[in-house]
Amino acid sequence: PDAIVAPLFAAIDDWSRDGEDVWAVADRARLAAVRADRASAAARYFAEHAEEWDAIRSLHVPESAVEQTILGMLSDARIGHMVDIGTGTGRMIELIGDRASSAIGIDRSPEMLRVARVKLAEARLTQAELRQGDMYALPLADGAADLVILHQVLHFAQHPAAAIAECARLLGPGGRLLIVDFASHDLEDLRTRDAHVRLGFGDDQISAWFVAGGVGLDRVEELVGDALTVKCWLGVRGHATQLKAVS
């Protein structure tokens, strides 16, 4: 497929131009091909499972328990401008969008966005908007959001640190970043079965990526399942001299 062979041809072109060691070029090409193949696999997975996506997310830890935890972490305060990255079927907007003055859901998958449009129309969330976009290059201005959510998205990311940095860019002072994902685990079959790129994350990883983006880790919640644990990390962006210390 083009997505797999294109990196190889590009690497060969580079080699012919600058005389780089052929084995280094080949290694880089193989890495690029693997990443392209994984991205293609993830896109196919989302397209094939858009209709049952909410049920799939509930297989490891009941989604009702995760959602109650999210609501508790965000409290009952008004949200302001909300951005849901990798919105999928729009469930996070459906859950808390009525507390936001505006809500934007962004996803790369047209199939997911079609499902989300139907659901949000049925929920009559007229302040919600859906856009197709890339989590590494979000179509929004710096400081445009009061709340950014990555709900069960980061484990699909080839470059999670870059994804978090892009989310942090959207936050104004006092803005919040909520990441919901799996704790570190060793279930390798999720890579092939469910197109996962990362096998969960540790608190130290998330904390370091938050701090790099000017976000202080404020709260962590954990929901233990049979095989996997879901974690919720909430960060707050401060002024440069007022970032909250990370424990």
Tab-separated table of C-alpha atoms in Angstrom:
chain	number	residue	atom	x	y	z
A	1	PRO	CA	0.000	0.000	0.000
A	2	ASP	CA	1.093	3.571	-0.647
A	3	ALA	CA	1.159	4.394	3.075
A	4	ILE	CA	3.792	1.709	3.614
A	5	VAL	CA	6.051	2.067	0.552
A	6	ALA	CA	6.032	5.867	0.366
A	7	PRO	CA	8.399	6.288	3.360
A	8	LEU	CA	10.858	3.880	1.740
A	9	PHE	CA	10.956	5.821	-1.527
A	10	ALA	CA	11.343	9.087	0.381
A	11	ALA	CA	14.257	7.666	2.355
A	12	ILE	CA	15.949	6.420	-0.823
A	13	ASP	CA	15.626	9.902	-2.306
A	14	ASP	CA	17.239	11.386	0.800
A	15	TRP	CA	20.112	8.900	0.597
A	16	SER	CA	20.792	9.712	-3.041
A	17	ARG	CA	20.994	13.403	-2.159
A	18	ASP	CA	23.235	13.418	0.907
A	19	GLY	CA	25.173	10.134	0.766
A	20	GLU	CA	24.021	8.936	4.198
A	21	ASP	CA	24.915	5.388	5.235
A	22	VAL	CA	22.571	3.008	3.418
A	23	TRP	CA	21.803	0.953	6.539
A	24	ALA	CA	20.820	4.043	8.514
A	25	VAL	CA	18.527	5.053	5.676
A	26	ALA	CA	17.018	1.568	5.561
A	27	ASP	CA	16.445	1.512	9.322
A	28	ARG	CA	14.755	4.892	9.202
A	29	ALA	CA	12.607	3.771	6.289
A	30	ARG	CA	11.522	0.630	8.141
A	31	LEU	CA	10.567	2.691	11.196
A	32	ALA	CA	8.578	5.109	9.044
A	33	ALA	CA	6.860	2.193	7.317
A	34	VAL	CA	5.901	0.593	10.636
A	35	ARG	CA	4.451	3.889	11.861
A	36	ALA	CA	2.542	4.399	8.623
A	37	ASP	CA	1.202	0.848	8.787
A	38	ARG	CA	0.043	1.348	12.384
A	39	ALA	CA	-1.646	4.626	11.507
A	40	SER	CA	-3.398	2.932	8.588
A	41	ALA	CA	-4.469	0.041	10.830
A	42	ALA	CA	-5.883	2.468	13.390
A	43	ALA	CA	-7.831	4.333	10.701
A	44	ARG	CA	-9.330	1.057	9.446
A	45	TYR	CA	-10.185	0.037	13.000
A	46	PHE	CA	-12.071	3.263	13.706
A	47	ALA	CA	-13.919	3.073	10.393
A	48	GLU	CA	-15.007	-0.507	11.040
A	49	HIS	CA	-16.058	-0.001	14.664
A	50	ALA	CA	-17.580	3.489	14.706
A	51	GLU	CA	-21.119	2.251	15.345
A	52	GLU	CA	-20.168	0.184	18.410
A	53	TRP	CA	-17.360	2.412	19.709
A	54	ASP	CA	-19.049	3.292	23.017
A	55	ALA	CA	-19.569	-0.396	23.825
A	56	ILE	CA	-15.954	-1.247	22.958
A	57	ARG	CA	-14.665	1.377	25.385
A	58	SER	CA	-16.684	-0.235	28.167
A	59	LEU	CA	-15.103	-3.685	27.820
A	60	HIS	CA	-12.269	-3.114	30.291
A	61	VAL	CA	-13.796	-0.871	32.978
A	62	PRO	CA	-17.510	0.053	32.964
A	63	GLU	CA	-17.846	3.347	31.131
A	64	SER	CA	-20.504	4.457	33.607
A	65	ALA	CA	-17.906	4.331	36.395
A	66	VAL	CA	-15.392	6.245	34.286
A	67	GLU	CA	-17.957	8.899	33.458
A	68	GLN	CA	-18.932	9.363	37.101
A	69	THR	CA	-15.269	9.880	37.929
A	70	ILE	CA	-14.926	12.448	35.149
A	71	LEU	CA	-17.969	14.352	36.393
A	72	GLY	CA	-16.590	14.339	39.924
A	73	MET	CA	-13.193	15.634	38.828
A	74	LEU	CA	-14.688	18.483	36.813
A	75	SER	CA	-17.216	19.414	39.546
A	76	ASP	CA	-20.448	21.223	38.715
A	77	ALA	CA	-18.881	24.503	37.626
A	78	ARG	CA	-19.533	25.948	34.192
A	79	ILE	CA	-16.862	24.924	31.718
A	80	GLY	CA	-16.606	27.739	29.193
A	81	HIS	CA	-15.034	26.630	25.914
A	82	MET	CA	-14.585	22.850	25.701
A	83	VAL	CA	-12.531	20.929	23.133
A	84	ASP	CA	-12.737	17.132	22.888
A	85	ILE	CA	-9.790	15.679	20.955
A	86	GLY	CA	-10.455	12.343	19.276
A	87	THR	CA	-14.117	12.856	20.041
A	88	GLY	CA	-15.173	9.573	18.419
A	89	THR	CA	-18.941	9.310	18.787
A	90	GLY	CA	-19.078	12.593	20.708
A	91	ARG	CA	-19.760	10.927	24.045
A	92	MET	CA	-17.764	13.412	26.143
A	93	ILE	CA	-19.637	16.324	24.587
A	94	GLU	CA	-22.897	14.475	25.152
A	95	LEU	CA	-21.910	13.949	28.803
A	96	ILE	CA	-20.801	17.454	29.779
A	97	GLY	CA	-21.472	19.677	26.773
A	98	ASP	CA	-24.557	21.222	28.364
A	99	ARG	CA	-22.253	22.848	30.947
A	100	ALA	CA	-20.078	24.461	28.264
A	101	SER	CA	-20.680	27.746	26.483
A	102	SER	CA	-19.251	26.060	23.383
A	103	ALA	CA	-18.024	22.550	22.606
A	104	ILE	CA	-15.859	21.452	19.697
A	105	GLY	CA	-15.217	17.795	18.927
A	106	ILE	CA	-12.276	16.951	16.669
A	107	ASP	CA	-11.592	13.570	15.070
A	108	ARG	CA	-9.717	12.231	12.041
A	109	SER	CA	-12.331	9.579	11.245
A	110	PRO	CA	-15.242	10.636	9.009
A	111	GLU	CA	-17.142	7.530	10.142
A	112	MET	CA	-16.849	8.511	13.795
A	113	LEU	CA	-17.914	12.073	13.043
A	114	ARG	CA	-21.022	10.867	11.207
A	115	VAL	CA	-22.100	8.904	14.280
A	116	ALA	CA	-21.276	11.864	16.529
A	117	ARG	CA	-23.388	14.268	14.461
A	118	VAL	CA	-26.441	12.059	14.836
A	119	LYS	CA	-25.951	11.646	18.586
A	120	LEU	CA	-25.373	15.336	19.280
A	121	ALA	CA	-28.354	16.319	17.143
A	122	GLU	CA	-30.531	13.914	19.128
A	123	ALA	CA	-29.184	15.439	22.362
A	124	ARG	CA	-30.015	18.932	21.008
A	125	LEU	CA	-26.599	20.281	21.909
A	126	THR	CA	-26.802	23.282	19.623
A	127	GLN	CA	-23.603	24.791	21.039
A	128	ALA	CA	-21.601	21.764	19.853
A	129	GLU	CA	-19.529	21.715	16.677
A	130	LEU	CA	-17.660	18.843	15.034
A	131	ARG	CA	-14.557	19.142	12.886
A	132	GLN	CA	-12.262	16.721	11.116
A	133	GLY	CA	-8.689	17.310	12.214
A	134	ASP	CA	-5.369	15.964	13.463
A	135	MET	CA	-4.467	15.953	17.155
A	136	TYR	CA	-0.923	17.042	16.277
A	137	ALA	CA	-2.128	20.146	14.394
A	138	LEU	CA	-5.402	21.264	15.926
A	139	PRO	CA	-7.359	23.862	13.925
A	140	LEU	CA	-7.734	26.238	16.872
A	141	ALA	CA	-5.901	29.292	18.185
A	142	ASP	CA	-3.601	29.388	21.200
A	143	GLY	CA	-5.542	29.780	24.445
A	144	ALA	CA	-8.887	29.029	22.783
A	145	ALA	CA	-10.078	26.473	25.352
A	146	ASP	CA	-10.995	26.328	29.024
A	147	LEU	CA	-11.139	22.531	29.010
A	148	VAL	CA	-9.427	20.049	26.688
A	149	ILE	CA	-10.213	16.328	26.919
A	150	LEU	CA	-8.354	13.304	25.547
A	151	HIS	CA	-10.632	10.404	26.430
A	152	GLN	CA	-9.176	6.983	25.548
A	153	VAL	CA	-7.191	8.525	22.706
A	154	LEU	CA	-3.566	8.771	23.815
A	155	HIS	CA	-2.814	5.048	23.508
A	156	PHE	CA	-3.429	5.380	19.757
A	157	ALA	CA	-0.826	8.160	19.457
A	158	GLN	CA	2.533	7.585	17.795
A	159	HIS	CA	3.817	10.712	19.558
A	160	PRO	CA	1.910	11.178	22.838
A	161	ALA	CA	4.195	13.941	24.127
A	162	ALA	CA	3.523	15.991	20.985
A	163	ALA	CA	-0.224	15.374	21.295
A	164	ILE	CA	-0.230	16.629	24.886
A	165	ALA	CA	1.862	19.668	23.940
A	166	GLU	CA	-0.662	20.551	21.235
A	167	CYS	CA	-3.535	20.198	23.706
A	168	ALA	CA	-1.699	22.393	26.216
A	169	ARG	CA	-1.276	25.048	23.535
A	170	LEU	CA	-5.048	25.474	23.418
A	171	LEU	CA	-5.342	26.267	27.129
A	172	GLY	CA	-5.487	29.759	28.535
A	173	PRO	CA	-4.379	30.497	32.131
A	174	GLY	CA	-6.433	28.346	34.472
A	175	GLY	CA	-7.516	26.075	31.630
A	176	ARG	CA	-7.786	22.367	32.390
A	177	LEU	CA	-6.504	19.316	30.538
A	178	LEU	CA	-8.144	15.958	31.289
A	179	ILE	CA	-6.622	12.740	29.998
A	180	VAL	CA	-8.439	9.437	30.467
A	181	ASP	CA	-6.483	6.357	29.451
A	182	PHE	CA	-5.049	3.061	30.628
A	183	ALA	CA	-2.378	2.690	33.264
A	184	SER	CA	0.764	0.936	32.048
A	185	HIS	CA	0.112	-2.735	31.242
A	186	ASP	CA	1.573	-5.652	29.273
A	187	LEU	CA	-1.371	-6.822	27.143
A	188	GLU	CA	0.478	-6.972	23.831
A	189	ASP	CA	-2.524	-8.394	21.960
A	190	LEU	CA	-4.191	-4.982	22.135
A	191	ARG	CA	-1.667	-3.764	19.575
A	192	THR	CA	-2.962	-6.147	16.914
A	193	ARG	CA	-6.543	-6.681	18.055
A	194	ASP	CA	-7.467	-3.078	18.868
A	195	ALA	CA	-4.745	-1.069	17.065
A	196	HIS	CA	-3.226	0.271	20.290
A	197	VAL	CA	0.177	1.879	19.790
A	198	ARG	CA	0.999	2.435	23.488
A	199	LEU	CA	0.409	-0.020	26.314
A	200	GLY	CA	-0.857	2.546	28.788
A	201	PHE	CA	0.959	5.274	30.684
A	202	GLY	CA	2.509	5.909	34.075
A	203	ASP	CA	1.894	8.901	36.319
A	204	ASP	CA	5.490	10.078	35.904
A	205	GLN	CA	5.181	10.041	32.107
A	206	ILE	CA	1.984	12.060	32.092
A	207	SER	CA	3.308	14.457	34.724
A	208	ALA	CA	6.473	15.159	32.734
A	209	TRP	CA	4.519	15.780	29.523
A	210	PHE	CA	2.124	18.077	31.366
A	211	VAL	CA	4.961	20.127	32.848
A	212	ALA	CA	6.673	20.406	29.457
A	213	GLY	CA	3.482	22.028	28.160
A	214	GLY	CA	3.129	24.416	31.090
A	215	VAL	CA	0.441	22.356	32.806
A	216	GLY	CA	0.586	21.305	36.451
A	217	LEU	CA	-0.782	17.886	37.406
A	218	ASP	CA	-3.614	18.631	39.816
A	219	ARG	CA	-5.394	15.328	40.438
A	220	VAL	CA	-5.205	11.634	39.540
A	221	GLU	CA	-7.994	9.068	39.861
A	222	GLU	CA	-7.765	5.312	39.297
A	223	LEU	CA	-10.394	2.724	38.356
A	224	VAL	CA	-9.167	-0.862	38.613
A	225	GLY	CA	-10.679	-3.411	36.228
A	226	ASP	CA	-10.207	-7.148	35.804
A	227	ALA	CA	-7.333	-6.894	33.328
A	228	LEU	CA	-6.753	-3.177	32.900
A	229	THR	CA	-6.792	-0.072	35.050
A	230	VAL	CA	-8.197	3.219	33.780
A	231	LYS	CA	-6.622	6.420	35.048
A	232	CYS	CA	-7.809	10.004	34.873
A	233	TRP	CA	-5.185	12.758	34.972
A	234	LEU	CA	-6.364	16.348	35.437
A	235	GLY	CA	-3.949	19.212	34.874
A	236	VAL	CA	-4.288	22.974	35.191
A	237	ARG	CA	-2.428	25.559	33.170
A	238	GLY	CA	-1.155	28.483	35.219
A	239	HIS	CA	0.652	31.692	34.565
A	240	ALA	CA	4.354	31.084	34.014
A	241	THR	CA	5.162	31.975	37.628
A	242	GLN	CA	2.180	30.207	39.164
A	243	LEU	CA	2.369	26.627	37.934
A	244	LYS	CA	1.258	24.168	40.558
A	245	ALA	CA	3.998	21.854	41.791
A	246	VAL	CA	3.721	18.239	40.678
A	247	SER	CA	3.936	15.713	43.478
